[in-house]
Coordinates of C-alpha atoms in Angstrom, one line a residue:
M12 CA 13.2 21.8 9.2
K13 CA 10.0 20.9 7.3
T14 CA 9.7 17.1 7.0
S15 CA 9.6 15.7 3.5
R16 CA 6.9 13.2 4.3
P17 CA 4.4 14.0 1.5
F18 CA 1.0 15.4 1.8
P19 CA 0.0 14.7 5.4
D20 CA -3.6 16.1 5.2
S21 CA -4.5 14.0 2.2
T22 CA -2.7 11.0 3.6
A23 CA -5.0 11.2 6.6
A24 CA -8.0 11.3 4.3
L25 CA -6.7 8.2 2.5
S26 CA -6.3 6.3 5.7
S27 CA -9.8 7.1 6.8
Y28 CA -11.1 5.6 3.5
W29 CA -10.9 2.1 4.8
S30 CA -14.0 1.0 6.7
S31 CA -14.0 -1.4 9.6
E32 CA -15.9 -4.0 7.5
L33 CA -13.1 -4.0 4.9
D34 CA -10.4 -4.3 7.7
A35 CA -12.2 -7.2 9.2
E36 CA -12.5 -9.0 5.8
N37 CA -8.9 -8.4 5.1
N38 CA -7.8 -9.8 8.4
K39 CA -9.8 -13.0 7.7
Q40 CA -8.1 -13.4 4.3
V41 CA -4.6 -12.5 5.2
R42 CA -4.5 -15.0 8.2
V43 CA -5.0 -17.7 5.7
K44 CA -2.8 -16.3 3.0
T45 CA 0.2 -15.5 5.2
V46 CA 0.7 -19.3 5.7
V47 CA 0.4 -19.9 2.0
M48 CA 2.8 -17.0 1.1
D49 CA 5.5 -18.3 3.4
A50 CA 5.4 -21.7 1.8
A51 CA 4.8 -20.7 -1.8
T52 CA 7.0 -17.8 -2.9
L53 CA 8.1 -19.3 -6.1
T54 CA 10.0 -16.6 -7.9
Y55 CA 13.5 -15.8 -9.2
D56 CA 16.1 -13.3 -8.2
T57 CA 17.5 -11.0 -10.9
L58 CA 20.1 -9.4 -8.6
R59 CA 22.9 -11.5 -9.8
F60 CA 24.9 -8.9 -11.7
G61 CA 27.1 -11.3 -13.6
E62 CA 24.1 -12.6 -15.5
F63 CA 23.3 -9.2 -17.2
E64 CA 24.4 -8.6 -20.7
D65 CA 25.6 -5.2 -21.8
F66 CA 23.9 -3.5 -24.7
P67 CA 24.7 -5.1 -28.1
E68 CA 27.1 -3.4 -30.4
T69 CA 24.5 -2.4 -33.0
T70 CA 23.9 0.5 -35.3
E71 CA 20.2 0.3 -34.6
P72 CA 18.8 3.1 -32.4
V73 CA 18.0 2.5 -28.7
W74 CA 14.8 4.1 -27.6
I75 CA 14.1 4.8 -23.9
L76 CA 10.8 6.5 -23.1
G77 CA 10.9 8.9 -26.0
N78 CA 14.7 9.5 -26.0
E79 CA 16.8 8.1 -28.8
Y80 CA 20.4 6.9 -28.3
S81 CA 23.2 5.2 -30.1
A82 CA 24.4 1.9 -28.6
L83 CA 27.9 2.6 -30.2
T84 CA 28.6 6.1 -28.9
E85 CA 26.1 6.8 -26.0
K86 CA 26.2 3.7 -23.8
E87 CA 26.9 5.8 -20.7
E88 CA 24.0 8.0 -21.4
I89 CA 21.7 5.0 -21.9
L90 CA 22.7 3.5 -18.6
S91 CA 22.3 6.9 -16.8
D92 CA 18.8 7.2 -18.2
V93 CA 17.9 3.7 -17.2
T94 CA 19.4 4.1 -13.7
S95 CA 17.5 7.3 -13.1
R96 CA 14.1 5.5 -13.4
L97 CA 12.6 4.4 -10.1
W98 CA 13.0 0.7 -9.7
F99 CA 10.5 -0.9 -7.4
T100 CA 11.1 -4.6 -6.5
Y101 CA 9.8 -7.2 -4.1
R102 CA 10.5 -6.2 -0.5
K103 CA 10.5 -8.1 2.8
S104 CA 10.3 -7.2 6.5
F105 CA 7.8 -4.3 6.0
P106 CA 4.9 -3.7 8.4
P107 CA 2.1 -6.3 7.9
I108 CA -0.4 -5.4 5.2
G109 CA -3.8 -4.8 6.9
G110 CA -2.2 -5.1 10.3
T111 CA -1.9 -8.9 10.3
G112 CA -1.2 -9.7 6.7
P113 CA 1.9 -10.4 4.6
T114 CA 5.2 -8.7 5.5
S115 CA 6.7 -9.5 2.0
D116 CA 5.2 -9.4 -1.5
T117 CA 7.7 -11.9 -2.9
G118 CA 5.9 -14.2 -5.4
W119 CA 2.7 -12.1 -5.9
G120 CA 3.5 -8.4 -6.0
C121 CA 5.4 -8.0 -9.3
M122 CA 2.5 -6.3 -11.2
L123 CA 1.9 -4.0 -8.2
R124 CA 5.6 -3.0 -8.3
C125 CA 5.3 -2.4 -12.0
G126 CA 2.4 -0.1 -11.3
Q127 CA 4.5 1.8 -8.8
M128 CA 7.3 2.2 -11.4
I129 CA 5.0 3.7 -14.1
L130 CA 3.4 6.1 -11.6
G131 CA 6.8 6.9 -10.2
Q132 CA 7.9 7.8 -13.7
A133 CA 4.9 10.0 -14.1
L134 CA 5.6 11.8 -10.8
M135 CA 9.2 12.4 -11.8
C136 CA 8.2 13.8 -15.2
R137 CA 5.7 16.0 -13.3
H138 CA 8.0 17.4 -10.6
L139 CA 11.6 16.9 -11.9
G140 CA 11.3 16.7 -15.7
R141 CA 12.2 14.0 -18.2
D142 CA 15.8 15.0 -18.4
W143 CA 16.5 14.8 -14.6
R144 CA 19.2 12.3 -13.7
W145 CA 20.0 10.4 -10.5
V146 CA 23.6 10.4 -9.4
R147 CA 24.6 8.0 -6.6
G148 CA 25.6 9.7 -3.4
Q149 CA 24.5 13.1 -4.6
K150 CA 22.2 15.2 -2.4
Q151 CA 18.8 15.0 -3.8
R152 CA 16.1 17.6 -4.4
Q153 CA 13.2 17.9 -2.0
E154 CA 10.8 16.9 -4.8
Y155 CA 12.6 13.7 -5.4
I156 CA 12.5 12.8 -1.6
S157 CA 8.8 13.5 -1.5
I158 CA 8.1 11.3 -4.6
L159 CA 10.1 8.4 -3.1
N160 CA 8.4 8.8 0.3
A161 CA 5.0 8.3 -1.5
F162 CA 6.1 4.7 -2.3
I163 CA 7.7 3.6 1.0
D164 CA 6.3 0.3 2.2
K165 CA 4.1 1.5 5.0
K166 CA 0.3 2.0 5.2
D167 CA 0.3 5.8 5.2
S168 CA 2.3 6.3 2.0
Y169 CA 0.1 7.1 -1.0
Y170 CA 1.3 4.5 -3.4
S171 CA 2.7 1.9 -1.0
I172 CA 2.3 -1.8 -1.5
H173 CA -0.1 -1.6 1.4
Q174 CA -2.4 0.9 -0.2
I175 CA -2.4 -0.8 -3.6
A176 CA -3.1 -4.3 -2.1
Q177 CA -5.9 -3.0 0.1
M178 CA -7.5 -0.9 -2.7
G179 CA -7.3 -4.0 -4.9
V180 CA -9.8 -5.7 -2.6
G181 CA -12.4 -3.4 -4.0
E182 CA -11.5 -4.6 -7.5
G183 CA -12.1 -8.2 -6.4
K184 CA -8.5 -9.1 -5.7
P185 CA -7.8 -10.5 -2.2
I186 CA -4.5 -9.4 -0.6
G187 CA -1.7 -11.6 -1.9
Q188 CA -3.3 -12.4 -5.2
W189 CA -1.6 -11.6 -8.5
Y190 CA -2.9 -8.6 -10.5
G191 CA -3.3 -8.2 -14.2
P192 CA -2.5 -4.9 -15.9
N193 CA -6.1 -3.6 -15.9
T194 CA -6.6 -4.2 -12.1
V195 CA -3.4 -2.3 -11.2
A196 CA -4.5 0.5 -13.6
Q197 CA -7.9 0.8 -11.9
V198 CA -6.3 0.8 -8.4
L199 CA -3.8 3.6 -9.3
K200 CA -6.6 5.6 -10.7
K201 CA -8.4 5.5 -7.3
L202 CA -5.3 6.2 -5.3
A203 CA -4.2 9.2 -7.4
V204 CA -7.3 11.1 -6.3
F205 CA -5.8 11.5 -2.8
D206 CA -2.5 13.0 -4.1
T207 CA -3.3 16.7 -3.9
W208 CA 0.4 17.7 -4.4
S209 CA 0.7 16.2 -7.8
R210 CA -2.9 16.7 -9.0
L211 CA -2.6 13.9 -11.5
V212 CA -5.6 12.7 -13.4
V213 CA -5.3 8.9 -14.0
H214 CA -7.6 7.8 -16.8
V215 CA -8.0 4.2 -17.9
A216 CA -9.2 4.0 -21.5
M217 CA -11.2 0.9 -22.0
D218 CA -12.6 -0.7 -25.2
N219 CA -9.5 0.5 -27.1
T220 CA -11.0 4.0 -27.1
V221 CA -9.7 7.4 -25.8
V222 CA -12.7 9.7 -25.6
I223 CA -11.4 13.3 -26.0
E224 CA -14.4 14.8 -24.3
E225 CA -13.8 12.7 -21.2
I226 CA -10.2 13.8 -21.1
K227 CA -11.0 17.5 -21.4
R228 CA -13.6 17.2 -18.6
L229 CA -11.2 15.5 -16.3
C230 CA -8.1 17.6 -17.0
M231 CA -10.0 21.0 -17.5
P232 CA -12.6 21.0 -14.8
W233 CA -13.2 24.7 -15.2
L234 CA -15.1 23.8 -18.4
D235 CA -18.0 22.7 -16.2
K236 CA -17.7 25.9 -14.2
A237 CA -18.0 28.0 -17.4
E238 CA -21.2 26.1 -18.1
V239 CA -22.5 26.8 -14.6
F240 CA -21.7 30.6 -14.7
G241 CA -23.4 31.2 -18.0
E242 CA -20.7 30.8 -20.7
P243 CA -22.0 27.9 -22.7
E244 CA -20.8 29.4 -26.0
R245 CA -17.2 29.3 -24.6
V246 CA -17.6 25.6 -23.6
G247 CA -19.1 24.7 -27.0
E248 CA -16.2 26.4 -28.7
L249 CA -13.7 24.4 -26.7
N250 CA -15.5 21.1 -26.9
G251 CA -16.2 21.4 -30.6
C252 CA -12.7 21.4 -32.0
L253 CA -9.2 20.5 -30.9
E254 CA -7.9 23.9 -32.2
G255 CA -10.2 25.7 -29.8
A256 CA -9.2 23.5 -26.9
C257 CA -5.5 24.4 -27.6
A258 CA -6.2 28.2 -27.9
L259 CA -6.1 28.8 -24.1
S260 CA -4.8 31.6 -22.0
E261 CA -1.8 31.1 -19.8
E262 CA -4.0 31.1 -16.7
E263 CA -6.2 28.4 -18.3
V264 CA -3.2 26.3 -19.3
A265 CA -2.0 26.4 -15.7
L266 CA -5.3 24.9 -14.6
W267 CA -4.8 21.8 -16.8
K268 CA -4.4 18.8 -14.6
P269 CA -1.5 16.5 -15.7
L270 CA -2.9 13.4 -17.3
V271 CA -1.6 9.8 -16.9
L272 CA -3.3 7.8 -19.7
L273 CA -3.4 4.0 -19.3
I274 CA -4.7 1.9 -22.2
P275 CA -5.1 -1.8 -21.4
L276 CA -4.8 -3.9 -24.5
R277 CA -4.7 -7.5 -25.6
L278 CA -2.6 -7.8 -28.7
G279 CA -3.5 -11.4 -29.6
L280 CA -4.7 -14.5 -27.8
S281 CA -2.0 -16.8 -26.5
D282 CA 0.8 -14.9 -28.2
I283 CA 1.4 -11.3 -29.4
N284 CA 0.2 -10.9 -33.0
G285 CA 3.1 -9.9 -35.3
A286 CA 0.9 -7.2 -36.9
Y287 CA 1.2 -5.1 -33.7
I288 CA 5.0 -5.2 -33.2
E289 CA 6.0 -2.1 -35.1
T290 CA 3.2 -0.1 -33.7
L291 CA 4.1 -1.2 -30.2
K292 CA 7.7 -0.1 -30.8
K293 CA 6.5 3.4 -31.8
C294 CA 4.9 3.8 -28.4
F295 CA 8.4 4.0 -26.9
M296 CA 9.3 6.8 -29.4
L297 CA 6.6 9.2 -28.2
P298 CA 7.9 12.0 -25.9
Q299 CA 4.8 11.4 -23.7
S300 CA 5.6 7.7 -23.2
L301 CA 5.6 6.2 -19.7
G302 CA 6.3 2.8 -21.2
V303 CA 4.4 -0.5 -21.0
I304 CA 3.5 -2.9 -18.2
G305 CA 3.1 -6.5 -19.1
G306 CA 5.3 -9.6 -19.4
K307 CA 4.2 -13.2 -19.0
P308 CA 1.4 -14.8 -17.0
N309 CA 2.3 -14.3 -13.3
S310 CA 5.6 -12.5 -14.2
A311 CA 5.2 -8.8 -14.8
H312 CA 7.8 -6.4 -16.1
Y313 CA 8.0 -2.6 -16.7
F314 CA 9.1 -2.1 -20.4
I315 CA 10.8 1.3 -21.0
G316 CA 12.2 0.9 -24.5
Y317 CA 13.6 -1.3 -27.2
V318 CA 16.6 -1.9 -29.4
G319 CA 16.2 -3.9 -32.6
G320 CA 13.8 -6.7 -31.9
E321 CA 14.3 -6.7 -28.2
L322 CA 12.4 -4.9 -25.5
I323 CA 14.2 -3.2 -22.6
Y324 CA 12.7 -3.6 -19.2
L325 CA 13.1 -3.2 -15.5
D326 CA 12.4 -6.4 -13.6
P327 CA 10.8 -6.3 -10.1
H328 CA 11.7 -10.0 -9.3
T329 CA 14.4 -9.1 -6.8
T330 CA 13.7 -9.3 -3.0
Q331 CA 15.2 -6.5 -1.0
T332 CA 14.8 -5.5 2.6
A333 CA 12.3 -2.7 3.2
V334 CA 13.8 0.7 3.8
E335 CA 12.9 2.8 6.8
P336 CA 13.1 6.6 6.4
C337 CA 15.6 8.4 8.6
E338 CA 15.3 11.8 10.2
H339 CA 13.6 14.5 8.0
G340 CA 12.4 11.8 5.6
Q341 CA 15.9 11.1 4.2
F342 CA 16.9 7.4 3.5
P343 CA 19.4 5.5 1.5
D344 CA 17.9 5.3 -2.0
D345 CA 20.5 3.1 -3.8
T346 CA 18.1 0.1 -3.9
Y347 CA 15.5 2.2 -5.7
H348 CA 17.6 2.5 -8.8
C349 CA 18.8 -0.3 -11.1
Q350 CA 22.5 0.1 -11.3
H351 CA 23.3 -2.7 -13.8
P352 CA 22.4 -3.1 -17.5
P353 CA 18.7 -3.5 -17.8
C354 CA 17.1 -6.8 -18.9
R355 CA 16.1 -7.5 -22.5
M356 CA 13.7 -9.9 -24.1
H357 CA 12.6 -10.6 -27.6
I358 CA 9.4 -8.8 -28.4
C359 CA 7.7 -12.0 -29.6
E360 CA 8.0 -13.4 -26.0
L361 CA 5.8 -10.7 -24.7
D362 CA 2.4 -11.8 -23.4
P363 CA -0.3 -10.1 -25.4
S364 CA -2.1 -8.6 -22.4
I365 CA -0.4 -5.2 -21.7
A366 CA -1.1 -1.7 -20.7
V367 CA 0.4 1.2 -22.7
L368 CA 1.0 4.4 -20.8
S369 CA 1.6 8.1 -21.5
C370 CA 1.9 11.3 -19.4
N371 CA 0.9 14.7 -20.5
K372 CA 1.9 17.6 -18.3
D373 CA -0.2 20.1 -20.3
N374 CA -2.8 20.1 -22.9
L375 CA -0.8 20.9 -26.1
P376 CA 1.2 17.6 -26.3
M377 CA -2.0 15.7 -25.6
F378 CA -3.9 17.1 -28.5
E379 CA -0.9 17.1 -30.8
L380 CA -0.7 13.4 -30.1
V381 CA -4.3 12.9 -31.1
D382 CA -3.8 15.1 -34.2
S383 CA -0.8 13.1 -35.5
Q384 CA -1.6 10.7 -38.3
P385 CA -1.0 7.0 -37.3
S386 CA 0.5 6.1 -40.7
H387 CA 2.2 3.1 -39.2
L388 CA -1.1 1.2 -38.7
V389 CA -1.5 -1.9 -40.8
G390 CA -4.6 -3.1 -42.6
V391 CA -7.2 -5.4 -41.2
D392 CA -6.1 -8.2 -43.5
A393 CA -2.9 -8.4 -41.6
I394 CA -4.5 -9.7 -38.4
N395 CA -5.1 -13.3 -37.5
L396 CA -6.7 -13.9 -34.1
T397 CA -7.2 -17.6 -34.5
P398 CA -5.8 -19.3 -31.3
D399 CA -3.4 -22.1 -31.6
F400 CA -5.3 -24.8 -29.7
S401 CA -2.2 -27.0 -29.6
D402 CA -1.2 -24.5 -26.8
S403 CA -4.6 -24.8 -25.2
E404 CA -3.2 -25.3 -21.7
R405 CA -1.4 -22.0 -21.8
L406 CA -4.4 -20.3 -23.3
E407 CA -6.6 -21.5 -20.5
R408 CA -4.1 -20.3 -17.9
F409 CA -3.9 -16.9 -19.6
F410 CA -7.6 -16.3 -19.4
D411 CA -7.7 -17.6 -15.8
S412 CA -4.9 -15.2 -14.6
E413 CA -5.6 -12.1 -16.6
D414 CA -8.4 -9.5 -16.4
E415 CA -11.6 -10.3 -18.2
E416 CA -12.2 -6.6 -19.0
F417 CA -9.5 -6.5 -21.8
E418 CA -10.5 -6.2 -25.4
I419 CA -8.8 -7.6 -28.4
L420 CA -7.4 -4.7 -30.3
S421 CA -8.8 -4.1 -33.8
L422 CA -6.6 -2.7 -36.5

């Protein structure tokens, strides 16, 4: 039987990416950090089921990654949708990162796990579809097994904690250091290049700007080929207007590389600015939504929806034992799905540094999204970016811990 271990050829290419100099540097760093990690894994454990509240009895709609539900009549459907999302948490007892590094990411890997969750959601939309549901104990499709194998905690899995942590060294983050949303976005962008099965294009839109020409060049590489083979008028037609870009043949549509779009934002200084709240909620209503990663300084969450004034999220702050695949790549997957009511927090508690994510399997939803009129945007007079210096300690900690590349969003 063919093994479900994903993409062996590209995995070998990914493994050869790391140079001996990088390995040597990692080994120096992790010898020191392993001692620190063992002594300083201050975190909390969310896997105490009695502490989780059920959904409130409210007439307000519940939005989960583009799907709308009623909390009064569709509670089972809500929980089924949430449970079907991949839930990546802290793990322990996995092979040492870098050969001699940490064997657990407890206390520092929450943003890395959130990055895994959003990419896992993108892969499931890509290969299984948004309406796919996980059922405990049910025999799973091969595509699902391959997706999950890509995140297993070992060095040769595409999106393992090992790969993300080691790739982060190139972004200036030593192994064992907490990431901000932008760093994990940049790392996922680099790792996705090696995933030839999914063929995802991960694009990180900086400076609050999505450049359509960049997206088209990344997702429709045949545009460059048309230019080379003497069809510049065809390229000009497509680049000149969105209508032309959408008027593609079936063969050309099939060549569109699925896009994962990450937009790192800072929606305020020390606290989220109230002017952005309704706009942020609307992100969860989009059919293309992959959610939002953010949380609080040094405490990251994966936000998948909202109800009323509360955000719904999956929390990675639970330490579970690493899972070893069995024969033919099969393994118990119960611990990769959150089987209790999801966590909720008031939207005003959200740290202003976030990354908004969307996935577009083909070009039409992408350009429809751009064409839609953002009528919910507020005027510039609604914004107040003056920091509260009575909270100067937290503000200083925020800028120390988060990525400097973030921009304050203009309305």
